[in-house]
Amino acid sequence: NAGVTQTPKFQVLKTGQSMTLQCAQDMNHNSMYWYRQDPGMGLRLIYYSASEGTTDKGEVPNGYNVSRLNKREFSLRLESAAPSQTSVYFCASSERSTGIGSPLHFGNGTRLTVT
Amino acid sequence: KNEVEQSPQNLTAQEGEFITINCSYSVGISALHWLQQHPGGGIVSLFMLSSGKKKHGRLIATINIQEKHSSLHITASHPRDSAVYICAVSSWGKLQFGAGTQVVVTP
C-alpha cells in the first residue's frame, strides 16, 4: 500500500539546469497537487490537477510546468532552475478537490537545492 | 497577510502534559484540516472537520465556525508527538495553510 510515491528524495542542481520531479499515487484519486515548503512559510500551491486531463496554476507557478500523464501520475518540471527554487517539494493527492473538503495524502517530499 | 494564523509558533511540553494548538482563519471555509509533519519531513493528515469535534486516540480537534477558530489538543503528550502541526482551510476551491506549530515533548 504505497500511497503517494515521490522521487527523487534529494537533488542538487546548478543554476540553469532542468529536472523533473515524479509523483504517482495508487489510491485512484482524482486530484493531485504540487506544493513547495519554505522555512517559516506555509505550504504553497505550485500547480494542481483537479482531474485527469486538467491542470491549473496555483499560488506560485512561475518557473514550473506540470504534466498529468494519466490518473496516477503528476510530474513537475523545472526548465531552468534558479536559487529561489531551493525548497522542499511535496506532491499530494485527494479523492476530490480540496475545495470540497477531501483529505490530502502526501508524498515524502523532495529536498531540492539549486546552487 | 496570511489568512490562516496558528499559535503558538513553538511549544515545548513535558511528557504527560496537555497541549493545545490554535488556528484562526479569516475566510469562509468548507472544511478545516489538521496535518502532522514528522521530523523526517513526511506529512500525515490527522483530521478533516467542518463542525463540532473529532477524536482519534489522544488527539482531539474542535472547530467553531462562527468564531473562525479551531484547536488541536493532545492529551497525555509523549515524545513521539514531537512534530510540526499544520492547520489548513478549504476555501473557494483552494487549500490555504498556516505556517505550522513546532511541538517538542521532552521525557
PDB file of N, CA and C in Angstrom, chain B residues 12-90:
ATOM      1  N   THR B  12       6.986  23.862  23.830  1.00  0.00           N
ATOM      2  CA  THR B  12       7.711  22.775  24.479  1.00  0.00           C
ATOM      3  C   THR B  12       6.901  22.309  25.679  1.00  0.00           C
ATOM      4  N   ALA B  13       6.716  21.014  25.798  1.00  0.00           N
ATOM      5  CA  ALA B  13       5.937  20.453  26.895  1.00  0.00           C
ATOM      6  C   ALA B  13       6.681  19.268  27.480  1.00  0.00           C
ATOM      7  N   GLN B  14       6.373  18.972  28.728  1.00  0.00           N
ATOM      8  CA  GLN B  14       6.913  17.764  29.358  1.00  0.00           C
ATOM      9  C   GLN B  14       5.957  16.604  29.106  1.00  0.00           C
ATOM     10  N   GLU B  15       6.536  15.444  29.021  1.00  0.00           N
ATOM     11  CA  GLU B  15       5.733  14.241  28.790  1.00  0.00           C
ATOM     12  C   GLU B  15       4.568  14.191  29.774  1.00  0.00           C
ATOM     13  N   GLY B  16       3.391  13.915  29.270  1.00  0.00           N
ATOM     14  CA  GLY B  16       2.196  13.820  30.097  1.00  0.00           C
ATOM     15  C   GLY B  16       1.348  15.084  30.100  1.00  0.00           C
ATOM     16  N   GLU B  17       1.899  16.193  29.685  1.00  0.00           N
ATOM     17  CA  GLU B  17       1.153  17.449  29.712  1.00  0.00           C
ATOM     18  C   GLU B  17       0.096  17.499  28.602  1.00  0.00           C
ATOM     19  N   PHE B  18      -0.896  18.332  28.839  1.00  0.00           N
ATOM     20  CA  PHE B  18      -1.966  18.592  27.876  1.00  0.00           C
ATOM     21  C   PHE B  18      -1.518  19.749  26.988  1.00  0.00           C
ATOM     22  N   ILE B  19      -1.622  19.552  25.687  1.00  0.00           N
ATOM     23  CA  ILE B  19      -1.150  20.545  24.724  1.00  0.00           C
ATOM     24  C   ILE B  19      -2.328  21.061  23.898  1.00  0.00           C
ATOM     25  N   THR B  20      -2.344  22.379  23.664  1.00  0.00           N
ATOM     26  CA  THR B  20      -3.349  22.983  22.777  1.00  0.00           C
ATOM     27  C   THR B  20      -2.668  23.838  21.730  1.00  0.00           C
ATOM     28  N   ILE B  21      -3.050  23.643  20.490  1.00  0.00           N
ATOM     29  CA  ILE B  21      -2.585  24.456  19.370  1.00  0.00           C
ATOM     30  C   ILE B  21      -3.812  25.120  18.764  1.00  0.00           C
ATOM     31  N   ASN B  22      -3.682  26.410  18.454  1.00  0.00           N
ATOM     32  CA  ASN B  22      -4.817  27.173  17.947  1.00  0.00           C
ATOM     33  C   ASN B  22      -4.634  27.561  16.487  1.00  0.00           C
ATOM     34  N   CYS B  23      -5.769  27.661  15.802  1.00  0.00           N
ATOM     35  CA  CYS B  23      -5.784  28.057  14.401  1.00  0.00           C
ATOM     36  C   CYS B  23      -6.943  29.020  14.185  1.00  0.00           C
ATOM     37  N   SER B  24      -6.648  30.204  13.685  1.00  0.00           N
ATOM     38  CA  SER B  24      -7.681  31.186  13.350  1.00  0.00           C
ATOM     39  C   SER B  24      -7.605  31.494  11.869  1.00  0.00           C
ATOM     40  N   TYR B  25      -8.759  31.712  11.264  1.00  0.00           N
ATOM     41  CA  TYR B  25      -8.781  31.977   9.828  1.00  0.00           C
ATOM     42  C   TYR B  25      -9.773  33.100   9.551  1.00  0.00           C
ATOM     43  N   SER B  26      -9.607  33.731   8.403  1.00  0.00           N
ATOM     44  CA  SER B  26     -10.398  34.930   8.126  1.00  0.00           C
ATOM     45  C   SER B  26     -11.308  34.767   6.911  1.00  0.00           C
ATOM     46  N   VAL B  27     -11.358  33.579   6.342  1.00  0.00           N
ATOM     47  CA  VAL B  27     -12.165  33.363   5.135  1.00  0.00           C
ATOM     48  C   VAL B  27     -13.272  32.350   5.418  1.00  0.00           C
ATOM     49  N   GLY B  28     -14.274  32.337   4.554  1.00  0.00           N
ATOM     50  CA  GLY B  28     -15.286  31.299   4.660  1.00  0.00           C
ATOM     51  C   GLY B  28     -14.709  29.973   4.214  1.00  0.00           C
ATOM     52  N   ILE B  29     -15.048  28.909   4.910  1.00  0.00           N
ATOM     53  CA  ILE B  29     -14.429  27.621   4.597  1.00  0.00           C
ATOM     54  C   ILE B  29     -15.473  26.530   4.441  1.00  0.00           C
ATOM     55  N   SER B  30     -15.091  25.492   3.727  1.00  0.00           N
ATOM     56  CA  SER B  30     -15.934  24.298   3.632  1.00  0.00           C
ATOM     57  C   SER B  30     -15.414  23.205   4.568  1.00  0.00           C
ATOM     58  N   ALA B  31     -14.132  23.270   4.909  1.00  0.00           N
ATOM     59  CA  ALA B  31     -13.564  22.285   5.833  1.00  0.00           C
ATOM     60  C   ALA B  31     -12.231  22.795   6.357  1.00  0.00           C
ATOM     61  N   LEU B  32     -11.819  22.261   7.490  1.00  0.00           N
ATOM     62  CA  LEU B  32     -10.519  22.591   8.072  1.00  0.00           C
ATOM     63  C   LEU B  32      -9.754  21.289   8.299  1.00  0.00           C
ATOM     64  N   HIS B  33      -8.469  21.339   7.994  1.00  0.00           N
ATOM     65  CA  HIS B  33      -7.620  20.158   8.118  1.00  0.00           C
ATOM     66  C   HIS B  33      -6.540  20.400   9.163  1.00  0.00           C
ATOM     67  N   TRP B  34      -6.221  19.358   9.900  1.00  0.00           N
ATOM     68  CA  TRP B  34      -5.030  19.349  10.754  1.00  0.00           C
ATOM     69  C   TRP B  34      -4.086  18.287  10.212  1.00  0.00           C
ATOM     70  N   LEU B  35      -2.828  18.695  10.028  1.00  0.00           N
ATOM     71  CA  LEU B  35      -1.798  17.809   9.482  1.00  0.00           C
ATOM     72  C   LEU B  35      -0.657  17.723  10.477  1.00  0.00           C
ATOM     73  N   GLN B  36       0.074  16.616  10.420  1.00  0.00           N
ATOM     74  CA  GLN B  36       1.249  16.432  11.255  1.00  0.00           C
ATOM     75  C   GLN B  36       2.451  16.189  10.347  1.00  0.00           C
ATOM     76  N   GLN B  37       3.515  16.971  10.582  1.00  0.00           N
ATOM     77  CA  GLN B  37       4.741  16.761   9.802  1.00  0.00           C
ATOM     78  C   GLN B  37       5.812  16.231  10.729  1.00  0.00           C
ATOM     79  N   HIS B  38       6.258  15.013  10.454  1.00  0.00           N
ATOM     80  CA  HIS B  38       7.241  14.357  11.291  1.00  0.00           C
ATOM     81  C   HIS B  38       8.608  14.992  11.114  1.00  0.00           C
ATOM     82  N   PRO B  39       9.505  14.794  12.100  1.00  0.00           N
ATOM     83  CA  PRO B  39      10.864  15.329  11.968  1.00  0.00           C
ATOM     84  C   PRO B  39      11.551  14.882  10.678  1.00  0.00           C
ATOM     85  N   GLY B  40      11.218  13.732  10.152  1.00  0.00           N
ATOM     86  CA  GLY B  40      11.806  13.275   8.892  1.00  0.00           C
ATOM     87  C   GLY B  40      11.235  13.969   7.678  1.00  0.00           C
ATOM     88  N   GLY B  41      10.166  14.740   7.868  1.00  0.00           N
ATOM     89  CA  GLY B  41       9.614  15.539   6.779  1.00  0.00           C
ATOM     90  C   GLY B  41       8.280  15.082   6.243  1.00  0.00           C
ATOM     91  N   GLY B  42       7.887  13.815   6.478  1.00  0.00           N
ATOM     92  CA  GLY B  42       6.633  13.323   5.931  1.00  0.00           C
ATOM     93  C   GLY B  42       5.439  14.016   6.564  1.00  0.00           C
ATOM     94  N   ILE B  43       4.362  14.211   5.795  1.00  0.00           N
ATOM     95  CA  ILE B  43       3.155  14.903   6.256  1.00  0.00           C
ATOM     96  C   ILE B  43       2.000  13.917   6.249  1.00  0.00           C
ATOM     97  N   VAL B  44       1.275  13.897   7.367  1.00  0.00           N
ATOM     98  CA  VAL B  44       0.153  12.987   7.514  1.00  0.00           C
ATOM     99  C   VAL B  44      -1.092  13.795   7.862  1.00  0.00           C
ATOM    100  N   SER B  45      -2.203  13.449   7.260  1.00  0.00           N
ATOM    101  CA  SER B  45      -3.459  14.098   7.583  1.00  0.00           C
ATOM    102  C   SER B  45      -4.011  13.512   8.876  1.00  0.00           C
ATOM    103  N   LEU B  46      -4.293  14.377   9.867  1.00  0.00           N
ATOM    104  CA  LEU B  46      -4.830  13.919  11.153  1.00  0.00           C
ATOM    105  C   LEU B  46      -6.358  13.994  11.170  1.00  0.00           C
ATOM    106  N   PHE B  47      -6.885  15.144  10.811  1.00  0.00           N
ATOM    107  CA  PHE B  47      -8.320  15.373  10.861  1.00  0.00           C
ATOM    108  C   PHE B  47      -8.754  16.255   9.703  1.00  0.00           C
ATOM    109  N   MET B  48      -9.998  16.038   9.292  1.00  0.00           N
ATOM    110  CA  MET B  48     -10.686  16.985   8.436  1.00  0.00           C
ATOM    111  C   MET B  48     -12.043  17.204   9.083  1.00  0.00           C
ATOM    112  N   LEU B  49     -12.405  18.457   9.390  1.00  0.00           N
ATOM    113  CA  LEU B  49     -13.674  18.696  10.049  1.00  0.00           C
ATOM    114  C   LEU B  49     -14.312  19.973   9.563  1.00  0.00           C
ATOM    115  N   SER B  50     -15.622  19.997   9.596  1.00  0.00           N
ATOM    116  CA  SER B  50     -16.373  21.181   9.177  1.00  0.00           C
ATOM    117  C   SER B  50     -17.282  21.686  10.287  1.00  0.00           C
ATOM    118  N   SER B  51     -17.411  20.915  11.370  1.00  0.00           N
ATOM    119  CA  SER B  51     -18.184  21.372  12.523  1.00  0.00           C
ATOM    120  C   SER B  51     -17.846  20.495  13.716  1.00  0.00           C
ATOM    121  N   GLY B  52     -18.085  21.019  14.907  1.00  0.00           N
ATOM    122  CA  GLY B  52     -18.014  20.219  16.113  1.00  0.00           C
ATOM    123  C   GLY B  52     -16.636  19.761  16.509  1.00  0.00           C
ATOM    124  N   LYS B  53     -16.515  18.471  16.725  1.00  0.00           N
ATOM    125  CA  LYS B  53     -15.336  17.905  17.384  1.00  0.00           C
ATOM    126  C   LYS B  53     -15.062  16.529  16.823  1.00  0.00           C
ATOM    127  N   LYS B  54     -13.768  16.189  16.692  1.00  0.00           N
ATOM    128  CA  LYS B  54     -13.391  14.832  16.313  1.00  0.00           C
ATOM    129  C   LYS B  54     -12.277  14.365  17.235  1.00  0.00           C
ATOM    130  N   LYS B  55     -12.242  13.065  17.470  1.00  0.00           N
ATOM    131  CA  LYS B  55     -11.259  12.489  18.395  1.00  0.00           C
ATOM    132  C   LYS B  55     -10.649  11.258  17.756  1.00  0.00           C
ATOM    133  N   HIS B  56      -9.316  11.157  17.887  1.00  0.00           N
ATOM    134  CA  HIS B  56      -8.626   9.960  17.423  1.00  0.00           C
ATOM    135  C   HIS B  56      -7.505   9.673  18.403  1.00  0.00           C
ATOM    136  N   GLY B  57      -7.698   8.652  19.213  1.00  0.00           N
ATOM    137  CA  GLY B  57      -6.700   8.341  20.228  1.00  0.00           C
ATOM    138  C   GLY B  57      -6.566   9.489  21.210  1.00  0.00           C
ATOM    139  N   ARG B  58      -5.335  10.001  21.361  1.00  0.00           N
ATOM    140  CA  ARG B  58      -5.102  11.108  22.303  1.00  0.00           C
ATOM    141  C   ARG B  58      -5.261  12.477  21.659  1.00  0.00           C
ATOM    142  N   LEU B  59      -5.643  12.525  20.419  1.00  0.00           N
ATOM    143  CA  LEU B  59      -5.801  13.787  19.684  1.00  0.00           C
ATOM    144  C   LEU B  59      -7.280  14.152  19.574  1.00  0.00           C
ATOM    145  N   ILE B  60      -7.546  15.443  19.832  1.00  0.00           N
ATOM    146  CA  ILE B  60      -8.906  15.965  19.712  1.00  0.00           C
ATOM    147  C   ILE B  60      -8.843  17.252  18.908  1.00  0.00           C
ATOM    148  N   ALA B  61      -9.708  17.378  17.913  1.00  0.00           N
ATOM    149  CA  ALA B  61      -9.797  18.607  17.128  1.00  0.00           C
ATOM    150  C   ALA B  61     -11.190  19.174  17.272  1.00  0.00           C
ATOM    151  N   THR B  62     -11.247  20.490  17.474  1.00  0.00           N
ATOM    152  CA  THR B  62     -12.534  21.174  17.581  1.00  0.00           C
ATOM    153  C   THR B  62     -12.555  22.342  16.613  1.00  0.00           C
ATOM    154  N   ILE B  63     -13.744  22.739  16.220  1.00  0.00           N
ATOM    155  CA  ILE B  63     -13.880  23.896  15.356  1.00  0.00           C
ATOM    156  C   ILE B  63     -15.117  24.690  15.748  1.00  0.00           C
ATOM    157  N   ASN B  64     -14.975  26.021  15.737  1.00  0.00           N
ATOM    158  CA  ASN B  64     -16.087  26.931  15.971  1.00  0.00           C
ATOM    159  C   ASN B  64     -16.220  27.788  14.721  1.00  0.00           C
ATOM    160  N   ILE B  65     -17.208  27.447  13.900  1.00  0.00           N
ATOM    161  CA  ILE B  65     -17.358  28.110  12.599  1.00  0.00           C
ATOM    162  C   ILE B  65     -17.678  29.591  12.783  1.00  0.00           C
ATOM    163  N   GLN B  66     -18.526  29.914  13.762  1.00  0.00           N
ATOM    164  CA  GLN B  66     -18.907  31.318  13.970  1.00  0.00           C
ATOM    165  C   GLN B  66     -17.707  32.173  14.345  1.00  0.00           C
ATOM    166  N   GLU B  67     -16.815  31.614  15.182  1.00  0.00           N
ATOM    167  CA  GLU B  67     -15.644  32.366  15.623  1.00  0.00           C
ATOM    168  C   GLU B  67     -14.452  32.185  14.695  1.00  0.00           C
ATOM    169  N   LYS B  68     -14.582  31.341  13.682  1.00  0.00           N
ATOM    170  CA  LYS B  68     -13.499  31.072  12.731  1.00  0.00           C
ATOM    171  C   LYS B  68     -12.230  30.650  13.476  1.00  0.00           C
ATOM    172  N   HIS B  69     -12.386  29.617  14.258  1.00  0.00           N
ATOM    173  CA  HIS B  69     -11.301  29.182  15.122  1.00  0.00           C
ATOM    174  C   HIS B  69     -11.367  27.670  15.308  1.00  0.00           C
ATOM    175  N   SER B  70     -10.182  27.067  15.320  1.00  0.00           N
ATOM    176  CA  SER B  70     -10.080  25.630  15.581  1.00  0.00           C
ATOM    177  C   SER B  70      -8.946  25.389  16.560  1.00  0.00           C
ATOM    178  N   SER B  71      -9.064  24.341  17.332  1.00  0.00           N
ATOM    179  CA  SER B  71      -7.998  23.934  18.244  1.00  0.00           C
ATOM    180  C   SER B  71      -7.684  22.461  18.046  1.00  0.00           C
ATOM    181  N   LEU B  72      -6.412  22.148  18.218  1.00  0.00           N
ATOM    182  CA  LEU B  72      -5.960  20.753  18.250  1.00  0.00           C
ATOM    183  C   LEU B  72      -5.397  20.500  19.643  1.00  0.00           C
ATOM    184  N   HIS B  73      -5.936  19.502  20.322  1.00  0.00           N
ATOM    185  CA  HIS B  73      -5.485  19.162  21.658  1.00  0.00           C
ATOM    186  C   HIS B  73      -4.778  17.814  21.627  1.00  0.00           C
ATOM    187  N   ILE B  74      -3.697  17.721  22.380  1.00  0.00           N
ATOM    188  CA  ILE B  74      -3.006  16.447  22.570  1.00  0.00           C
ATOM    189  C   ILE B  74      -3.055  16.142  24.060  1.00  0.00           C
ATOM    190  N   THR B  75      -3.720  15.067  24.425  1.00  0.00           N
ATOM    191  CA  THR B  75      -3.786  14.687  25.839  1.00  0.00           C
ATOM    192  C   THR B  75      -2.654  13.714  26.163  1.00  0.00           C
ATOM    193  N   ALA B  76      -2.170  13.767  27.400  1.00  0.00           N
ATOM    194  CA  ALA B  76      -1.100  12.870  27.860  1.00  0.00           C
ATOM    195  C   ALA B  76       0.033  12.816  26.839  1.00  0.00           C
ATOM    196  N   SER B  77       0.616  13.977  26.541  1.00  0.00           N
ATOM    197  CA  SER B  77       1.602  14.071  25.462  1.00  0.00           C
ATOM    198  C   SER B  77       2.793  13.141  25.704  1.00  0.00           C
ATOM    199  N   HIS B  78       3.400  12.738  24.595  1.00  0.00           N
ATOM    200  CA  HIS B  78       4.503  11.779  24.598  1.00  0.00           C
ATOM    201  C   HIS B  78       5.577  12.303  23.655  1.00  0.00           C
ATOM    202  N   PRO B  79       6.850  11.959  23.907  1.00  0.00           N
ATOM    203  CA  PRO B  79       7.903  12.433  22.993  1.00  0.00           C
ATOM    204  C   PRO B  79       7.645  12.108  21.524  1.00  0.00           C
ATOM    205  N   ARG B  80       6.945  11.032  21.240  1.00  0.00           N
ATOM    206  CA  ARG B  80       6.671  10.714  19.833  1.00  0.00           C
ATOM    207  C   ARG B  80       5.662  11.682  19.197  1.00  0.00           C
ATOM    208  N   ASP B  81       5.037  12.533  20.017  1.00  0.00           N
ATOM    209  CA  ASP B  81       4.148  13.572  19.469  1.00  0.00           C
ATOM    210  C   ASP B  81       4.942  14.776  18.954  1.00  0.00           C
ATOM    211  N   SER B  82       6.252  14.787  19.173  1.00  0.00           N
ATOM    212  CA  SER B  82       7.089  15.892  18.689  1.00  0.00           C
ATOM    213  C   SER B  82       7.022  15.953  17.169  1.00  0.00           C
ATOM    214  N   ALA B  83       6.575  17.094  16.666  1.00  0.00           N
ATOM    215  CA  ALA B  83       6.343  17.237  15.229  1.00  0.00           C
ATOM    216  C   ALA B  83       5.921  18.676  14.972  1.00  0.00           C
ATOM    217  N   VAL B  84       5.744  19.004  13.710  1.00  0.00           N
ATOM    218  CA  VAL B  84       5.112  20.270  13.341  1.00  0.00           C
ATOM    219  C   VAL B  84       3.664  19.973  13.002  1.00  0.00           C
ATOM    220  N   TYR B  85       2.756  20.734  13.592  1.00  0.00           N
ATOM    221  CA  TYR B  85       1.321  20.562  13.343  1.00  0.00           C
ATOM    222  C   TYR B  85       0.842  21.729  12.498  1.00  0.00           C
ATOM    223  N   ILE B  86       0.172  21.390  11.408  1.00  0.00           N
ATOM    224  CA  ILE B  86      -0.206  22.377  10.406  1.00  0.00           C
ATOM    225  C   ILE B  86      -1.719  22.418  10.265  1.00  0.00           C
ATOM    226  N   CYS B  87      -2.255  23.624  10.290  1.00  0.00           N
ATOM    227  CA  CYS B  87      -3.676  23.857  10.064  1.00  0.00           C
ATOM    228  C   CYS B  87      -3.858  24.311   8.617  1.00  0.00           C
ATOM    229  N   ALA B  88      -4.890  23.826   7.954  1.00  0.00           N
ATOM    230  CA  ALA B  88      -5.177  24.255   6.585  1.00  0.00           C
ATOM    231  C   ALA B  88      -6.680  24.364   6.403  1.00  0.00           C
ATOM    232  N   VAL B  89      -7.126  25.341   5.600  1.00  0.00           N
ATOM    233  CA  VAL B  89      -8.563  25.505   5.380  1.00  0.00           C
ATOM    234  C   VAL B  89      -8.889  25.355   3.902  1.00  0.00           C
ATOM    235  N   SER B  90      -9.993  24.681   3.628  1.00  0.00           N
ATOM    236  CA  SER B  90     -10.523  24.574   2.270  1.00  0.00           C
ATOM    237  C   SER B  90     -11.462  25.745   2.049  1.00  0.00           C
TER     238      SER B  90
END
